[in-house]
mmCIF file of C-alpha atoms in Angstrom:
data_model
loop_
_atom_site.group_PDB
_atom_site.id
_atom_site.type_symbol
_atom_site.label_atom_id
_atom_site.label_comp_id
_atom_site.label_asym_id
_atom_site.label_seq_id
_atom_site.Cartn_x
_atom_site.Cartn_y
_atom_site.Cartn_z
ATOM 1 C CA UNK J 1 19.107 5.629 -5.407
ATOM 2 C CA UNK J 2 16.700 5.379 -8.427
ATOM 3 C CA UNK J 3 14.428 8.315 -9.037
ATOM 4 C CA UNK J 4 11.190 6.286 -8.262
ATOM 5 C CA UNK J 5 12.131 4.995 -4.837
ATOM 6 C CA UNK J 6 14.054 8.560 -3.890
ATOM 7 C CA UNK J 7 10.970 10.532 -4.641
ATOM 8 C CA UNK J 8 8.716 7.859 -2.442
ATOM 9 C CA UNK J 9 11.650 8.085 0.001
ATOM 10 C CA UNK J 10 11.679 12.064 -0.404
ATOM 11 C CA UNK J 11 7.689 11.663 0.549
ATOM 12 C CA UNK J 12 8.086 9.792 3.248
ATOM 13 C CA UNK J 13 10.268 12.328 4.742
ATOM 14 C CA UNK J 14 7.892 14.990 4.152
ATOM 15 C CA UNK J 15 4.790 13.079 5.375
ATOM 16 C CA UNK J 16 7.111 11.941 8.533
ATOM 17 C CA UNK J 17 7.269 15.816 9.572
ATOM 18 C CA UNK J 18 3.968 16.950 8.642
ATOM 19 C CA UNK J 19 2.010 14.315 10.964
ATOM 20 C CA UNK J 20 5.079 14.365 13.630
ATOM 21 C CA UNK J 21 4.123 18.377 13.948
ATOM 22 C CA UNK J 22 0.321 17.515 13.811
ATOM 23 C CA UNK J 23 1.170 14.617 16.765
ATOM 24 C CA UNK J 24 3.472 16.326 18.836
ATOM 25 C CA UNK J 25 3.101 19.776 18.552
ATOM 26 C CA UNK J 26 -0.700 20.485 18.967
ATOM 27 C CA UNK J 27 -1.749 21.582 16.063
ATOM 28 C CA UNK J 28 -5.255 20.282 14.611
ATOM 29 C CA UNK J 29 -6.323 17.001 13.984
ATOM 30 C CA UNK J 30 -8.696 16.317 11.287
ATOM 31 C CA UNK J 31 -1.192 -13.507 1.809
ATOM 32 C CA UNK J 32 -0.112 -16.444 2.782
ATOM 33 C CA UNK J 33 1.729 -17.506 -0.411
ATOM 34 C CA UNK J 34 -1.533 -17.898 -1.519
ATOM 35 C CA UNK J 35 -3.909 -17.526 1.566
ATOM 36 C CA UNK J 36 -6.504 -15.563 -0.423
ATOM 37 C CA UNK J 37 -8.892 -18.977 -1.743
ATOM 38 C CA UNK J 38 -10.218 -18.386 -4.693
ATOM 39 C CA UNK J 39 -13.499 -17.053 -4.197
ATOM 40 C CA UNK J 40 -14.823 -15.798 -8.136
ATOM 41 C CA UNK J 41 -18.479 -17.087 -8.081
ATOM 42 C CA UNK J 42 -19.294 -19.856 -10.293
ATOM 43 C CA UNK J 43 -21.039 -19.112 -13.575
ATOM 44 C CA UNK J 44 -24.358 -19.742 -12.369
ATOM 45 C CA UNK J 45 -23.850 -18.011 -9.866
ATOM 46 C CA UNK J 46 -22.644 -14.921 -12.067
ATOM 47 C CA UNK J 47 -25.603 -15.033 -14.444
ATOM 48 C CA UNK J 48 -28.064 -15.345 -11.884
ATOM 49 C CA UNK J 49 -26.887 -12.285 -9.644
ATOM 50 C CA UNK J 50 -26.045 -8.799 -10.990
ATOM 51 C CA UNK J 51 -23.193 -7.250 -12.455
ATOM 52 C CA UNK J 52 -20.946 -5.654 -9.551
ATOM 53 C CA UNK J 53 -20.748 -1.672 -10.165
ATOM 54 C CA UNK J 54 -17.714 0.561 -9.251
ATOM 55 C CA UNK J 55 -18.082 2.454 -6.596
ATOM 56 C CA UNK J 56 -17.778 6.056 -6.752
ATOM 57 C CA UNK J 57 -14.709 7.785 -5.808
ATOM 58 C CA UNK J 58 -16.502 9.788 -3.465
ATOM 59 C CA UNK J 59 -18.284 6.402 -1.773
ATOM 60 C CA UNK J 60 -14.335 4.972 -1.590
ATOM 61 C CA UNK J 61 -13.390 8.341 0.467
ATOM 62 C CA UNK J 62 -16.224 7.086 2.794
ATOM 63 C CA UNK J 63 -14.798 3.675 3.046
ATOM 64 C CA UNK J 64 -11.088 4.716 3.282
ATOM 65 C CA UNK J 65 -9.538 4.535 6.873
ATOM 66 C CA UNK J 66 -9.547 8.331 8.530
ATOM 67 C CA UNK J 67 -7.638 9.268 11.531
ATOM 68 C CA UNK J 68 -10.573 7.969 14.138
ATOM 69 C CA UNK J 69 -9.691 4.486 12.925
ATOM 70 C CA UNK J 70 -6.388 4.431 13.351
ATOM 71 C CA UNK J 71 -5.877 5.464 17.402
ATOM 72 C CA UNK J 72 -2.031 6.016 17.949
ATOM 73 C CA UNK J 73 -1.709 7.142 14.458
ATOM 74 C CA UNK J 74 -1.695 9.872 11.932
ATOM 75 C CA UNK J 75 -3.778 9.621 8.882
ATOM 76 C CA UNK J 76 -3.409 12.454 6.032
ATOM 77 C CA UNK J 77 -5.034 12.421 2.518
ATOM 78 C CA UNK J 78 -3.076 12.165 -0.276
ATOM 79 C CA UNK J 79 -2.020 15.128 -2.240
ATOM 80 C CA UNK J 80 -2.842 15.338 -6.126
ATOM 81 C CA UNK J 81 0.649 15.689 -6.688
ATOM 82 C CA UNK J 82 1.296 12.633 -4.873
ATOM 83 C CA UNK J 83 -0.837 10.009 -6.908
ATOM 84 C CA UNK J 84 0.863 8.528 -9.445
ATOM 85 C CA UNK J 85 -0.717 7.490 -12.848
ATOM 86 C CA UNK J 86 -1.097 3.608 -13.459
ATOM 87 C CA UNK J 87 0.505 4.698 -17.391
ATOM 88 C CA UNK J 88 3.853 5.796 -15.784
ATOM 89 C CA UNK J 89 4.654 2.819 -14.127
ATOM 90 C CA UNK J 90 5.108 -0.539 -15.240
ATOM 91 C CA UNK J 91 7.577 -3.518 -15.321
ATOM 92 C CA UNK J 92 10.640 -5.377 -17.641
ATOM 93 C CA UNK J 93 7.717 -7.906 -17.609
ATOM 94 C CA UNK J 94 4.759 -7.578 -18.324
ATOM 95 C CA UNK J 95 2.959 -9.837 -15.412
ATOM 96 C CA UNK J 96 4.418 -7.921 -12.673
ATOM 97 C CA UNK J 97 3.251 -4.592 -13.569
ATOM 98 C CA UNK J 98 0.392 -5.195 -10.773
ATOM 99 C CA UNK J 99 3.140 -5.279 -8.252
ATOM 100 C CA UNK J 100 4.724 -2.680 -9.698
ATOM 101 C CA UNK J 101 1.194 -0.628 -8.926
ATOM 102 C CA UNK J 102 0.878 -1.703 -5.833
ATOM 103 C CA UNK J 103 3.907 -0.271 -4.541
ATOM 104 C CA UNK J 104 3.537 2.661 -6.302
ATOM 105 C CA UNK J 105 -0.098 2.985 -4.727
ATOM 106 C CA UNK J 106 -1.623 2.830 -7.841
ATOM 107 C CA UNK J 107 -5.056 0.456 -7.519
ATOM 108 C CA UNK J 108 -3.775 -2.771 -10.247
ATOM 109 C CA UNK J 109 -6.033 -3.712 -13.174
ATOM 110 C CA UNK J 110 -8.036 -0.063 -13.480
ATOM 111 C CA UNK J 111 -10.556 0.470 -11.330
ATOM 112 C CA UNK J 112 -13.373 2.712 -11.939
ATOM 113 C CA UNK J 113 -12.290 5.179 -8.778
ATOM 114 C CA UNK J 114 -9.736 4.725 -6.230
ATOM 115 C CA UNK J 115 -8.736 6.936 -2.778
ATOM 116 C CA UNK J 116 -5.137 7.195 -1.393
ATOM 117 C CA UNK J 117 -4.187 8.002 2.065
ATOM 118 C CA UNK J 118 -1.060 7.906 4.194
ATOM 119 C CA UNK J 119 -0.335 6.730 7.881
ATOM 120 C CA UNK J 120 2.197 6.890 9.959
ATOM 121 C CA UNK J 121 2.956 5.409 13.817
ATOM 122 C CA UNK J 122 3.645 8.540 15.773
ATOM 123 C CA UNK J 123 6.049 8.212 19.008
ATOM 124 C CA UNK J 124 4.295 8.408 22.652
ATOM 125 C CA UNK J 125 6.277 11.207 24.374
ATOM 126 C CA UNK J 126 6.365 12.480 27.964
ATOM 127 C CA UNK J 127 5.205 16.290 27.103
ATOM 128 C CA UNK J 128 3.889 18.077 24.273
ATOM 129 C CA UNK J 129 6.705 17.675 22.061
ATOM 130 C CA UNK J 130 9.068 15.490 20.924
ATOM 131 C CA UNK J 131 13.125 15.396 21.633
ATOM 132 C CA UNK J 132 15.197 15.221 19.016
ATOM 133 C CA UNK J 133 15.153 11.570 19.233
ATOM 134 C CA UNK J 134 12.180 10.375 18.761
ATOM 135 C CA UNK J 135 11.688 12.960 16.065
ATOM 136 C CA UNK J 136 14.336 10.670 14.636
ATOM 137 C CA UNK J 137 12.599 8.029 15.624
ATOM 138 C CA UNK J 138 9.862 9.157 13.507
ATOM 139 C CA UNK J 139 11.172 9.664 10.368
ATOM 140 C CA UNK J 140 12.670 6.269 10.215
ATOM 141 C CA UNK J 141 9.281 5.351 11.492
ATOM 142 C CA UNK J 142 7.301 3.104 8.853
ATOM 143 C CA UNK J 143 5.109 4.866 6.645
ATOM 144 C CA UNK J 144 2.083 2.960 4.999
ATOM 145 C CA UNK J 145 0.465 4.304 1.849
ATOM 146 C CA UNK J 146 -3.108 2.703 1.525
ATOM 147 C CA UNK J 147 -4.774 2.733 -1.790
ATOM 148 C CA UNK J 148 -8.645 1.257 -2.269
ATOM 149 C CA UNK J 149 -9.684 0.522 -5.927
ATOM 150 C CA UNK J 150 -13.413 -0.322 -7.072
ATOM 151 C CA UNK J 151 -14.186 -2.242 -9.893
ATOM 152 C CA UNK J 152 -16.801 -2.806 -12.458
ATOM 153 C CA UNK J 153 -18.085 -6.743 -12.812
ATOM 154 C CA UNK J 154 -14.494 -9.210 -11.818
ATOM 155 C CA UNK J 155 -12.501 -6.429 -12.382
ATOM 156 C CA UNK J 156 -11.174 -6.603 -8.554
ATOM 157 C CA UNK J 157 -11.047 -10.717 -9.132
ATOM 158 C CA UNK J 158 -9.010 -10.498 -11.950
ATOM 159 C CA UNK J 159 -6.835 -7.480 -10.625
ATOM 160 C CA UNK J 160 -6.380 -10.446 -7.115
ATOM 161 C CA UNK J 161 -5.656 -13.060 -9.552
ATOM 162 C CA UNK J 162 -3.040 -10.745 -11.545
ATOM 163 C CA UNK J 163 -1.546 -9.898 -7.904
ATOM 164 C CA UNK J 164 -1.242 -13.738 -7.297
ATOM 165 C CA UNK J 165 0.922 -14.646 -10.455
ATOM 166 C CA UNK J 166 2.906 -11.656 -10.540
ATOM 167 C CA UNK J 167 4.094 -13.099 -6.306
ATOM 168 C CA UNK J 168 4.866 -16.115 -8.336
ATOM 169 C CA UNK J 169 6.219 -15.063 -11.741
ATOM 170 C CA UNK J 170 8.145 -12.340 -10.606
ATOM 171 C CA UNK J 171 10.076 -13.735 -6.962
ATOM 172 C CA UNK J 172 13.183 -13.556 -8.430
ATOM 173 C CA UNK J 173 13.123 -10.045 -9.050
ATOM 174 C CA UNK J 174 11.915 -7.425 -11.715
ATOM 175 C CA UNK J 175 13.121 -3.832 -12.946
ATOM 176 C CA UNK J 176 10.575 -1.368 -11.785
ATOM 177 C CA UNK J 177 9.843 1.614 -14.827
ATOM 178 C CA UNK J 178 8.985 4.940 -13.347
ATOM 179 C CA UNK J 179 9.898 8.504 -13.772
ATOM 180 C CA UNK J 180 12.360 7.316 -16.722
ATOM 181 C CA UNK J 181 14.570 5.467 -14.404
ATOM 182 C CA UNK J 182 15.025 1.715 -13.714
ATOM 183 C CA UNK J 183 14.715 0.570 -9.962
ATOM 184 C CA UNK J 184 16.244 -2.913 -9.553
ATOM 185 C CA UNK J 185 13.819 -5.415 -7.078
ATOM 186 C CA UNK J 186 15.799 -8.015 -6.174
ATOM 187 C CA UNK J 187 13.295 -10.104 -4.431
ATOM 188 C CA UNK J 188 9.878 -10.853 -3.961
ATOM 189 C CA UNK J 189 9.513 -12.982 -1.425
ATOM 190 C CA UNK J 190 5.505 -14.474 0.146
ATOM 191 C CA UNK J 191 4.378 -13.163 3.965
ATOM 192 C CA UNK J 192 1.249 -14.660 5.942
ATOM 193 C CA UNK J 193 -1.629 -12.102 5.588
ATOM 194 C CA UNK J 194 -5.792 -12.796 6.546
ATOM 195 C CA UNK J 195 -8.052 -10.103 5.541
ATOM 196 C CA UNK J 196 -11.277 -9.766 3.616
ATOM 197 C CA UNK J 197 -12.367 -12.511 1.163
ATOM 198 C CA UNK J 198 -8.376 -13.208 0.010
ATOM 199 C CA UNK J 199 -5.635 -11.705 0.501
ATOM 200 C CA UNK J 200 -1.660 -11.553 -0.363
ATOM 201 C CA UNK J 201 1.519 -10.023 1.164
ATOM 202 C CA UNK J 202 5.341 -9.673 0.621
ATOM 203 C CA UNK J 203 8.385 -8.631 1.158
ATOM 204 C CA UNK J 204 10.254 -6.544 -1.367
ATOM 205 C CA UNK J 205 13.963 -6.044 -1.570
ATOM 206 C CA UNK J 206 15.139 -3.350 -3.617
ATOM 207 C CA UNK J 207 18.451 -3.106 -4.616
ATOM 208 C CA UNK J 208 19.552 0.846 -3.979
ATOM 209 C CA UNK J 209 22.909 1.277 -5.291
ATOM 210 C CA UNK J 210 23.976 -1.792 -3.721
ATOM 211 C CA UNK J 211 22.248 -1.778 -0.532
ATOM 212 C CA UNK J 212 19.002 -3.752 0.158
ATOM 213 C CA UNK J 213 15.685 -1.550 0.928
ATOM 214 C CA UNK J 214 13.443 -3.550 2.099
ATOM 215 C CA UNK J 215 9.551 -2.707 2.114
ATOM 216 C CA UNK J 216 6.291 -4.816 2.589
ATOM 217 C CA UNK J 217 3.277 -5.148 0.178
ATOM 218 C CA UNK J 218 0.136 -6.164 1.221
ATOM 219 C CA UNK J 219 -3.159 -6.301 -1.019
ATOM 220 C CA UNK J 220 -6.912 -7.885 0.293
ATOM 221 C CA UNK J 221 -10.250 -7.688 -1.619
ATOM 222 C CA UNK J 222 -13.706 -7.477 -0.024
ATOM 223 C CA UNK J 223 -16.471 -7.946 -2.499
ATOM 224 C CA UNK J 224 -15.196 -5.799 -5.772
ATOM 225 C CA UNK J 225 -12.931 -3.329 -3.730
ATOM 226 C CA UNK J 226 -8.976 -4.475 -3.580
ATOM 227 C CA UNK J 227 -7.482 -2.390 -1.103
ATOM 228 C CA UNK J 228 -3.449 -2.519 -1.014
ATOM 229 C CA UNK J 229 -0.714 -1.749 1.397
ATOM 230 C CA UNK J 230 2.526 -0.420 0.923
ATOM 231 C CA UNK J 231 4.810 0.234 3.414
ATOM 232 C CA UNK J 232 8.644 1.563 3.146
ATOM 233 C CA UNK J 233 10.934 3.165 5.785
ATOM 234 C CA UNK J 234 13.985 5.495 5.358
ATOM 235 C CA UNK J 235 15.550 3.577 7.939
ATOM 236 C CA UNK J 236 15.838 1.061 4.924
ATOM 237 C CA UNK J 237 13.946 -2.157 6.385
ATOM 238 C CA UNK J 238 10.459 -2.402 7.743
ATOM 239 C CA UNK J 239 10.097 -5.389 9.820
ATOM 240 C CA UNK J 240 6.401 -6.301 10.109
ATOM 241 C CA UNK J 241 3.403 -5.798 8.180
ATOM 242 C CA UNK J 242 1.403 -2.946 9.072
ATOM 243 C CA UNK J 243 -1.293 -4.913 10.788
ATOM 244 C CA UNK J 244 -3.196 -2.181 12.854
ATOM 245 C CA UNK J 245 -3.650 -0.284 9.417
ATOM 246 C CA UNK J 246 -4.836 -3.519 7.394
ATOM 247 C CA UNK J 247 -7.108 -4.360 10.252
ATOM 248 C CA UNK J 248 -8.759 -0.911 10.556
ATOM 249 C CA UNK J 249 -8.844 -0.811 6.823
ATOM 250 C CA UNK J 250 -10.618 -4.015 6.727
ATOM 251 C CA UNK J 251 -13.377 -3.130 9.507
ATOM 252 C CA UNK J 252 -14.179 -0.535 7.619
ATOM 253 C CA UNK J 253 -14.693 -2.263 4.789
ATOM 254 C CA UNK J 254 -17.146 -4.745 6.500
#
């Protein structure tokens, strides 16, 4: 297993735990292939309204989902130590570096701020704790890491539009560069997504040693914040999109 997906698989683990204790144990709570239209304004349009400005990174924290939007759930902040720089990862080619953000929860196309947070589906149990099955359960549970980027001007247009042709450019696969190791993707292949103004999804195989790992990427913008999706599993294969999590993202969002 390459270094990049082990340590994201080594997170999930450790995120799987934390919010299984903080569930179950009672401790405290704190696109289509293309379904996204193309919505950039016209020029008029652009010269006769005003520049779109970043928001801040402490306006995104306002706007990122929390664990009262997410009902069934547990949301935790990301750690410092667990946001990766856009720098350290990138791609064998060049276009489909902005996947290779997006699934490392980096915000594509550099935003002026961005806010990270993790969720994960926690299991219903009968009493206060959970058997040793479904804590089993929940670590192969899926995990989502959502990122929300803001953007000066078209920055989150162009950072879409980048999205789009790396789903095209790179379907057949790409070498992911992280952590000065290579992680084969084998596939890239389109999912049906609606949110926000446009939006995009996939499915990503990764080839571990062999074996596929399959994940999901999903990625929407409303107005000049992109707000992406990525979701992996260390039971190997996540099935569905993470549509309760895009949906409470996007309400927030307006």
């Amino acid at each position: 297993m390459r270094t990049s997906l082990r340590s994201a698989a080594v997170a999930t683990t450790a995120v799987s735990l934390a919010l299984l204790v903080t569930a179950c144990g009672g401790g405290e709570k704190d696109g289509d292939k293309g379904t996204g239209k193309d919505t950039a304004p016209s020029a008029s349009a652009t010269s006769a309204a005003p520049a779109a400005k970043a928001l801040s990174a402490a306006e995104l924290e306002k706007l990122i989902v929390e664990q009262a939007d997410l009902p069934g759930h547990q949301v935790q902040k990301a750690k410092a130590t667990d946001v990766v720089k856009a720098d350290s990862v990138s791609a064998d080619k060049p276009s489909c570096t902005p996947l290779a953000h997006a699934m490392s929860s980096v915000a594509p196309g550099g935003p002026g701020a961005s806010a990270q947070r993790k969720t994960i589906e926690v299991p219903k149990t009968e009493g206060a704790s959970a058997s040793p099955k479904e804590a089993l359960g929940a670590l192969a549970a899926p995990v989502t890491s959502v990122t929300l980027g803001s953007y000066d001007g078209q920055g989150a247009q162009e950072a879409f539009a980048s999205l789009k042709t790396a789903g095209t450019d790179c379907a057949g696969g790409f070498t992911l560069l992280g952590g000065g190791e290579k992680t084969k993707i084998s596939k890239v292949a389109p999912e049906t997504v609606s949110a926000g103004e446009e939006a995009l999804a996939w499915t990503v195989t990764t080839d571990m040693d062999g074996e596929p790992f399959v994940t999901k990427l999903v990625v929407f913008r409303k107005g000049n914040t992109l707000a992406s999706f990525s979701t992996l599993s260390l039971g190997g294969t996540v099935e569905e999109l993470p549509k309760a999590v895009i949906d409470a993202q996007a309400a927030k969002l307006g």
